[in-house]
Amino acid sequence: CLSNVWETAKAAIKQAAQPTVLGALAGIVVSAIPGFRAIFIDLDDRDDDAPMEWVFNGLAKVGAAAVPINMIILGTTLSKGADLSKMPLCPSLMVVFGKMVVMPLIGVATALGLRAMHYRIDDKVDASFYLVVMIVTCTPTANTCMVMAELAGQNKEAMGSAIFMQYLFAPVLLTASVTIFVALASQW
């Protein structure tokens, strides 16, 4: 039994140890240690004289290129349409419902919960803060999830179909969610 648990844990760690996840974890570690972060970013006067700031600047340039590259990849993925043989229509619609209807409801509940707990937010930005809390939950799945599925050896065609279906329904569901979110945030 213990060896079965160990094998399952090793498989989970192998699938989670993707470049995007490892990069995010490395960023958290670097930013959490002020002395280490100061090697890469000038925290005092922001005049770019940290010893390794050139590494940070280079990585920032690569990161800035990631969004346009992902948009190109997303466009080519969506141009192929959904392969419903890899992911049938009913599960695809359930993914759309979960991501584009249930998740925005969770975003509204989170914002309402933060407001009810009197989470301290500056009055100048409180409506914007709650709007962002809600909006991050209503967008379709990012194309990076498909790349991660491919790197992990999972079914990238099924992920592509799920993303396609979300973008198919996005004009209606995303518009409705954002309209509701803006109406709620403007009252706060």
PDB file of C-alpha atoms in Angstrom:
ATOM      1  CA  CYS A   1       0.000   0.000   0.000  1.00  0.00           C
ATOM      2  CA  LEU A   2       2.806   2.416   0.909  1.00  0.00           C
ATOM      3  CA  SER A   3       4.649   1.720  -2.343  1.00  0.00           C
ATOM      4  CA  ASN A   4       1.431   2.465  -4.281  1.00  0.00           C
ATOM      5  CA  VAL A   5       1.113   5.831  -2.515  1.00  0.00           C
ATOM      6  CA  TRP A   6       4.772   6.570  -3.243  1.00  0.00           C
ATOM      7  CA  GLU A   7       4.333   5.754  -6.965  1.00  0.00           C
ATOM      8  CA  THR A   8       1.235   7.954  -7.160  1.00  0.00           C
ATOM      9  CA  ALA A   9       3.060  10.828  -5.441  1.00  0.00           C
ATOM     10  CA  LYS A  10       6.027  10.490  -7.825  1.00  0.00           C
ATOM     11  CA  ALA A  11       3.700  10.550 -10.840  1.00  0.00           C
ATOM     12  CA  ALA A  12       1.896  13.649  -9.513  1.00  0.00           C
ATOM     13  CA  ILE A  13       5.183  15.465  -8.870  1.00  0.00           C
ATOM     14  CA  LYS A  14       6.442  14.562 -12.352  1.00  0.00           C
ATOM     15  CA  GLN A  15       3.303  15.991 -13.966  1.00  0.00           C
ATOM     16  CA  ALA A  16       3.353  19.128 -11.783  1.00  0.00           C
ATOM     17  CA  ALA A  17       7.043  19.819 -12.432  1.00  0.00           C
ATOM     18  CA  GLN A  18       6.425  21.589 -15.745  1.00  0.00           C
ATOM     19  CA  PRO A  19       8.563  24.573 -16.817  1.00  0.00           C
ATOM     20  CA  THR A  20       5.777  27.108 -16.201  1.00  0.00           C
ATOM     21  CA  VAL A  21       5.140  25.787 -12.690  1.00  0.00           C
ATOM     22  CA  LEU A  22       8.846  25.631 -11.841  1.00  0.00           C
ATOM     23  CA  GLY A  23       9.345  29.173 -13.180  1.00  0.00           C
ATOM     24  CA  ALA A  24       6.488  30.486 -11.050  1.00  0.00           C
ATOM     25  CA  LEU A  25       7.859  28.730  -7.960  1.00  0.00           C
ATOM     26  CA  ALA A  26      11.345  30.129  -8.621  1.00  0.00           C
ATOM     27  CA  GLY A  27       9.842  33.616  -8.941  1.00  0.00           C
ATOM     28  CA  ILE A  28       8.046  33.216  -5.621  1.00  0.00           C
ATOM     29  CA  VAL A  29      11.237  32.089  -3.894  1.00  0.00           C
ATOM     30  CA  VAL A  30      13.296  34.959  -5.345  1.00  0.00           C
ATOM     31  CA  SER A  31      10.679  37.599  -4.509  1.00  0.00           C
ATOM     32  CA  ALA A  32      10.071  36.256  -0.996  1.00  0.00           C
ATOM     33  CA  ILE A  33      13.698  36.734   0.079  1.00  0.00           C
ATOM     34  CA  PRO A  34      14.466  40.494   0.046  1.00  0.00           C
ATOM     35  CA  GLY A  35      18.255  40.064   0.067  1.00  0.00           C
ATOM     36  CA  PHE A  36      18.085  37.624  -2.826  1.00  0.00           C
ATOM     37  CA  ARG A  37      15.602  39.779  -4.723  1.00  0.00           C
ATOM     38  CA  ALA A  38      17.921  42.787  -4.357  1.00  0.00           C
ATOM     39  CA  ILE A  39      20.524  40.954  -6.440  1.00  0.00           C
ATOM     40  CA  PHE A  40      18.142  41.058  -9.426  1.00  0.00           C
ATOM     41  CA  ILE A  41      16.159  44.254  -8.804  1.00  0.00           C
ATOM     42  CA  ASP A  42      17.356  47.595  -7.447  1.00  0.00           C
ATOM     43  CA  LEU A  43      14.981  48.028  -4.507  1.00  0.00           C
ATOM     44  CA  ASP A  44      16.469  51.263  -3.170  1.00  0.00           C
ATOM     45  CA  ASP A  45      16.392  53.935  -5.848  1.00  0.00           C
ATOM     46  CA  ARG A  46      15.213  51.957  -8.902  1.00  0.00           C
ATOM     47  CA  ASP A  47      18.044  53.201 -11.122  1.00  0.00           C
ATOM     48  CA  ASP A  48      18.855  49.734 -12.535  1.00  0.00           C
ATOM     49  CA  ASP A  49      22.182  49.200 -10.782  1.00  0.00           C
ATOM     50  CA  ALA A  50      21.500  45.832  -9.123  1.00  0.00           C
ATOM     51  CA  PRO A  51      24.366  43.375  -9.787  1.00  0.00           C
ATOM     52  CA  MET A  52      22.255  40.910 -11.793  1.00  0.00           C
ATOM     53  CA  GLU A  53      19.570  43.289 -13.080  1.00  0.00           C
ATOM     54  CA  TRP A  54      20.530  42.426 -16.635  1.00  0.00           C
ATOM     55  CA  VAL A  55      19.216  38.885 -16.000  1.00  0.00           C
ATOM     56  CA  PHE A  56      15.921  40.282 -14.735  1.00  0.00           C
ATOM     57  CA  ASN A  57      15.648  42.657 -17.711  1.00  0.00           C
ATOM     58  CA  GLY A  58      16.332  39.820 -20.143  1.00  0.00           C
ATOM     59  CA  LEU A  59      13.735  37.579 -18.528  1.00  0.00           C
ATOM     60  CA  ALA A  60      11.241  40.465 -18.577  1.00  0.00           C
ATOM     61  CA  LYS A  61      11.772  40.789 -22.362  1.00  0.00           C
ATOM     62  CA  VAL A  62      11.186  37.058 -22.830  1.00  0.00           C
ATOM     63  CA  GLY A  63       8.082  37.299 -20.651  1.00  0.00           C
ATOM     64  CA  ALA A  64       6.769  40.221 -22.704  1.00  0.00           C
ATOM     65  CA  ALA A  65       7.048  38.052 -25.830  1.00  0.00           C
ATOM     66  CA  ALA A  66       5.061  35.221 -24.238  1.00  0.00           C
ATOM     67  CA  VAL A  67       1.637  36.845 -24.679  1.00  0.00           C
ATOM     68  CA  PRO A  68       1.919  37.493 -28.441  1.00  0.00           C
ATOM     69  CA  ILE A  69       3.362  34.025 -29.003  1.00  0.00           C
ATOM     70  CA  ASN A  70       0.536  32.440 -27.001  1.00  0.00           C
ATOM     71  CA  MET A  71      -2.013  34.422 -29.022  1.00  0.00           C
ATOM     72  CA  ILE A  72      -0.539  33.031 -32.250  1.00  0.00           C
ATOM     73  CA  ILE A  73      -0.618  29.495 -30.860  1.00  0.00           C
ATOM     74  CA  LEU A  74      -4.192  30.018 -29.638  1.00  0.00           C
ATOM     75  CA  GLY A  75      -5.247  31.268 -33.065  1.00  0.00           C
ATOM     76  CA  THR A  76      -3.817  28.217 -34.807  1.00  0.00           C
ATOM     77  CA  THR A  77      -5.456  25.927 -32.242  1.00  0.00           C
ATOM     78  CA  LEU A  78      -8.860  27.570 -32.601  1.00  0.00           C
ATOM     79  CA  SER A  79      -8.623  27.612 -36.412  1.00  0.00           C
ATOM     80  CA  LYS A  80      -8.626  23.813 -36.395  1.00  0.00           C
ATOM     81  CA  GLY A  81     -11.995  23.689 -34.596  1.00  0.00           C
ATOM     82  CA  ALA A  82     -13.035  21.212 -31.945  1.00  0.00           C
ATOM     83  CA  ASP A  83     -12.251  17.531 -32.393  1.00  0.00           C
ATOM     84  CA  LEU A  84     -15.331  16.098 -30.721  1.00  0.00           C
ATOM     85  CA  SER A  85     -13.964  12.570 -31.132  1.00  0.00           C
ATOM     86  CA  LYS A  86     -11.295  13.419 -28.542  1.00  0.00           C
ATOM     87  CA  MET A  87     -13.762  15.081 -26.174  1.00  0.00           C
ATOM     88  CA  PRO A  88     -17.481  14.495 -26.808  1.00  0.00           C
ATOM     89  CA  LEU A  89     -20.001  17.327 -26.820  1.00  0.00           C
ATOM     90  CA  CYS A  90     -21.561  16.719 -23.384  1.00  0.00           C
ATOM     91  CA  PRO A  91     -18.279  16.800 -21.410  1.00  0.00           C
ATOM     92  CA  SER A  92     -17.192  19.817 -23.479  1.00  0.00           C
ATOM     93  CA  LEU A  93     -20.379  21.662 -22.538  1.00  0.00           C
ATOM     94  CA  MET A  94     -19.869  20.715 -18.881  1.00  0.00           C
ATOM     95  CA  VAL A  95     -16.352  22.206 -19.021  1.00  0.00           C
ATOM     96  CA  VAL A  96     -17.812  25.393 -20.524  1.00  0.00           C
ATOM     97  CA  PHE A  97     -20.483  25.507 -17.803  1.00  0.00           C
ATOM     98  CA  GLY A  98     -17.939  24.957 -15.031  1.00  0.00           C
ATOM     99  CA  LYS A  99     -15.385  27.459 -16.305  1.00  0.00           C
ATOM    100  CA  MET A 100     -17.653  30.162 -17.716  1.00  0.00           C
ATOM    101  CA  VAL A 101     -20.666  29.995 -15.351  1.00  0.00           C
ATOM    102  CA  VAL A 102     -19.680  28.326 -12.059  1.00  0.00           C
ATOM    103  CA  MET A 103     -16.256  29.999 -11.761  1.00  0.00           C
ATOM    104  CA  PRO A 104     -17.689  33.536 -12.204  1.00  0.00           C
ATOM    105  CA  LEU A 105     -20.224  32.736  -9.470  1.00  0.00           C
ATOM    106  CA  ILE A 106     -17.316  31.724  -7.239  1.00  0.00           C
ATOM    107  CA  GLY A 107     -15.620  35.034  -8.137  1.00  0.00           C
ATOM    108  CA  VAL A 108     -18.715  36.979  -7.060  1.00  0.00           C
ATOM    109  CA  ALA A 109     -18.916  34.941  -3.845  1.00  0.00           C
ATOM    110  CA  THR A 110     -15.228  35.632  -3.158  1.00  0.00           C
ATOM    111  CA  ALA A 111     -15.669  39.379  -3.677  1.00  0.00           C
ATOM    112  CA  LEU A 112     -18.787  39.427  -1.490  1.00  0.00           C
ATOM    113  CA  GLY A 113     -16.960  37.401   1.167  1.00  0.00           C
ATOM    114  CA  LEU A 114     -14.015  39.810   1.175  1.00  0.00           C
ATOM    115  CA  ARG A 115     -16.410  42.758   1.481  1.00  0.00           C
ATOM    116  CA  ALA A 116     -18.316  41.059   4.291  1.00  0.00           C
ATOM    117  CA  MET A 117     -15.059  40.441   6.175  1.00  0.00           C
ATOM    118  CA  HIS A 118     -14.271  44.155   5.795  1.00  0.00           C
ATOM    119  CA  TYR A 119     -11.024  43.331   3.998  1.00  0.00           C
ATOM    120  CA  ARG A 120      -9.059  46.608   4.147  1.00  0.00           C
ATOM    121  CA  ILE A 121      -8.768  48.152   0.703  1.00  0.00           C
ATOM    122  CA  ASP A 122      -7.981  51.787  -0.040  1.00  0.00           C
ATOM    123  CA  ASP A 123     -11.204  53.624  -0.927  1.00  0.00           C
ATOM    124  CA  LYS A 124      -9.649  54.861  -4.174  1.00  0.00           C
ATOM    125  CA  VAL A 125      -9.182  51.350  -5.536  1.00  0.00           C
ATOM    126  CA  ASP A 126     -11.730  49.198  -3.720  1.00  0.00           C
ATOM    127  CA  ALA A 127     -14.182  48.928  -6.634  1.00  0.00           C
ATOM    128  CA  SER A 128     -11.313  48.147  -9.018  1.00  0.00           C
ATOM    129  CA  PHE A 129      -9.922  45.540  -6.637  1.00  0.00           C
ATOM    130  CA  TYR A 130     -13.239  43.713  -6.350  1.00  0.00           C
ATOM    131  CA  LEU A 131     -13.757  43.955 -10.116  1.00  0.00           C
ATOM    132  CA  VAL A 132     -10.408  42.271 -10.736  1.00  0.00           C
ATOM    133  CA  VAL A 133     -11.188  39.594  -8.131  1.00  0.00           C
ATOM    134  CA  MET A 134     -14.321  38.765 -10.109  1.00  0.00           C
ATOM    135  CA  ILE A 135     -12.954  39.143 -13.647  1.00  0.00           C
ATOM    136  CA  VAL A 136     -10.051  36.715 -13.233  1.00  0.00           C
ATOM    137  CA  THR A 137     -12.616  33.942 -12.759  1.00  0.00           C
ATOM    138  CA  CYS A 138     -14.629  34.481 -15.956  1.00  0.00           C
ATOM    139  CA  THR A 139     -12.050  34.261 -18.727  1.00  0.00           C
ATOM    140  CA  PRO A 140     -11.689  31.113 -20.872  1.00  0.00           C
ATOM    141  CA  THR A 141      -8.903  28.676 -20.129  1.00  0.00           C
ATOM    142  CA  ALA A 142      -5.528  29.968 -21.252  1.00  0.00           C
ATOM    143  CA  ASN A 143      -3.658  28.338 -24.079  1.00  0.00           C
ATOM    144  CA  THR A 144      -0.760  27.695 -21.676  1.00  0.00           C
ATOM    145  CA  CYS A 145      -2.906  24.918 -20.162  1.00  0.00           C
ATOM    146  CA  MET A 146      -2.788  23.111 -23.511  1.00  0.00           C
ATOM    147  CA  VAL A 147       0.982  23.530 -23.660  1.00  0.00           C
ATOM    148  CA  MET A 148       1.244  22.164 -20.109  1.00  0.00           C
ATOM    149  CA  ALA A 149      -0.992  19.217 -21.054  1.00  0.00           C
ATOM    150  CA  GLU A 150       1.251  18.468 -24.033  1.00  0.00           C
ATOM    151  CA  LEU A 151       4.416  18.683 -21.931  1.00  0.00           C
ATOM    152  CA  ALA A 152       2.900  16.388 -19.316  1.00  0.00           C
ATOM    153  CA  GLY A 153       2.044  13.815 -21.983  1.00  0.00           C
ATOM    154  CA  GLN A 154      -1.699  14.324 -21.585  1.00  0.00           C
ATOM    155  CA  ASN A 155      -4.385  14.550 -24.271  1.00  0.00           C
ATOM    156  CA  LYS A 156      -3.697  17.926 -25.876  1.00  0.00           C
ATOM    157  CA  GLU A 157      -6.422  17.391 -28.499  1.00  0.00           C
ATOM    158  CA  ALA A 158      -9.070  17.077 -25.789  1.00  0.00           C
ATOM    159  CA  MET A 159      -7.714  20.192 -24.079  1.00  0.00           C
ATOM    160  CA  GLY A 160      -7.787  22.002 -27.423  1.00  0.00           C
ATOM    161  CA  SER A 161     -11.438  20.990 -27.884  1.00  0.00           C
ATOM    162  CA  ALA A 162     -12.297  22.223 -24.389  1.00  0.00           C
ATOM    163  CA  ILE A 163     -10.590  25.563 -25.061  1.00  0.00           C
ATOM    164  CA  PHE A 164     -12.334  25.849 -28.450  1.00  0.00           C
ATOM    165  CA  MET A 165     -15.755  25.295 -26.866  1.00  0.00           C
ATOM    166  CA  GLN A 166     -15.050  27.920 -24.193  1.00  0.00           C
ATOM    167  CA  TYR A 167     -14.092  30.486 -26.824  1.00  0.00           C
ATOM    168  CA  LEU A 168     -17.187  29.548 -28.825  1.00  0.00           C
ATOM    169  CA  PHE A 169     -19.429  30.515 -25.891  1.00  0.00           C
ATOM    170  CA  ALA A 170     -17.223  33.373 -24.642  1.00  0.00           C
ATOM    171  CA  PRO A 171     -18.883  36.223 -26.583  1.00  0.00           C
ATOM    172  CA  VAL A 172     -22.173  35.662 -24.741  1.00  0.00           C
ATOM    173  CA  LEU A 173     -21.037  34.317 -21.358  1.00  0.00           C
ATOM    174  CA  LEU A 174     -18.031  36.600 -20.949  1.00  0.00           C
ATOM    175  CA  THR A 175     -20.072  39.670 -21.884  1.00  0.00           C
ATOM    176  CA  ALA A 176     -22.793  38.719 -19.405  1.00  0.00           C
ATOM    177  CA  SER A 177     -20.278  38.045 -16.619  1.00  0.00           C
ATOM    178  CA  VAL A 178     -18.353  41.284 -17.132  1.00  0.00           C
ATOM    179  CA  THR A 179     -21.617  43.282 -17.286  1.00  0.00           C
ATOM    180  CA  ILE A 180     -22.737  41.817 -13.974  1.00  0.00           C
ATOM    181  CA  PHE A 181     -19.290  42.330 -12.431  1.00  0.00           C
ATOM    182  CA  VAL A 182     -19.094  45.988 -13.464  1.00  0.00           C
ATOM    183  CA  ALA A 183     -22.630  46.605 -12.172  1.00  0.00           C
ATOM    184  CA  LEU A 184     -21.740  45.051  -8.812  1.00  0.00           C
ATOM    185  CA  ALA A 185     -18.365  46.784  -8.492  1.00  0.00           C
ATOM    186  CA  SER A 186     -19.789  50.189  -9.389  1.00  0.00           C
ATOM    187  CA  GLN A 187     -22.207  49.928  -6.442  1.00  0.00           C
ATOM    188  CA  TRP A 188     -19.329  49.373  -4.021  1.00  0.00           C
TER     189      TRP A 188
END
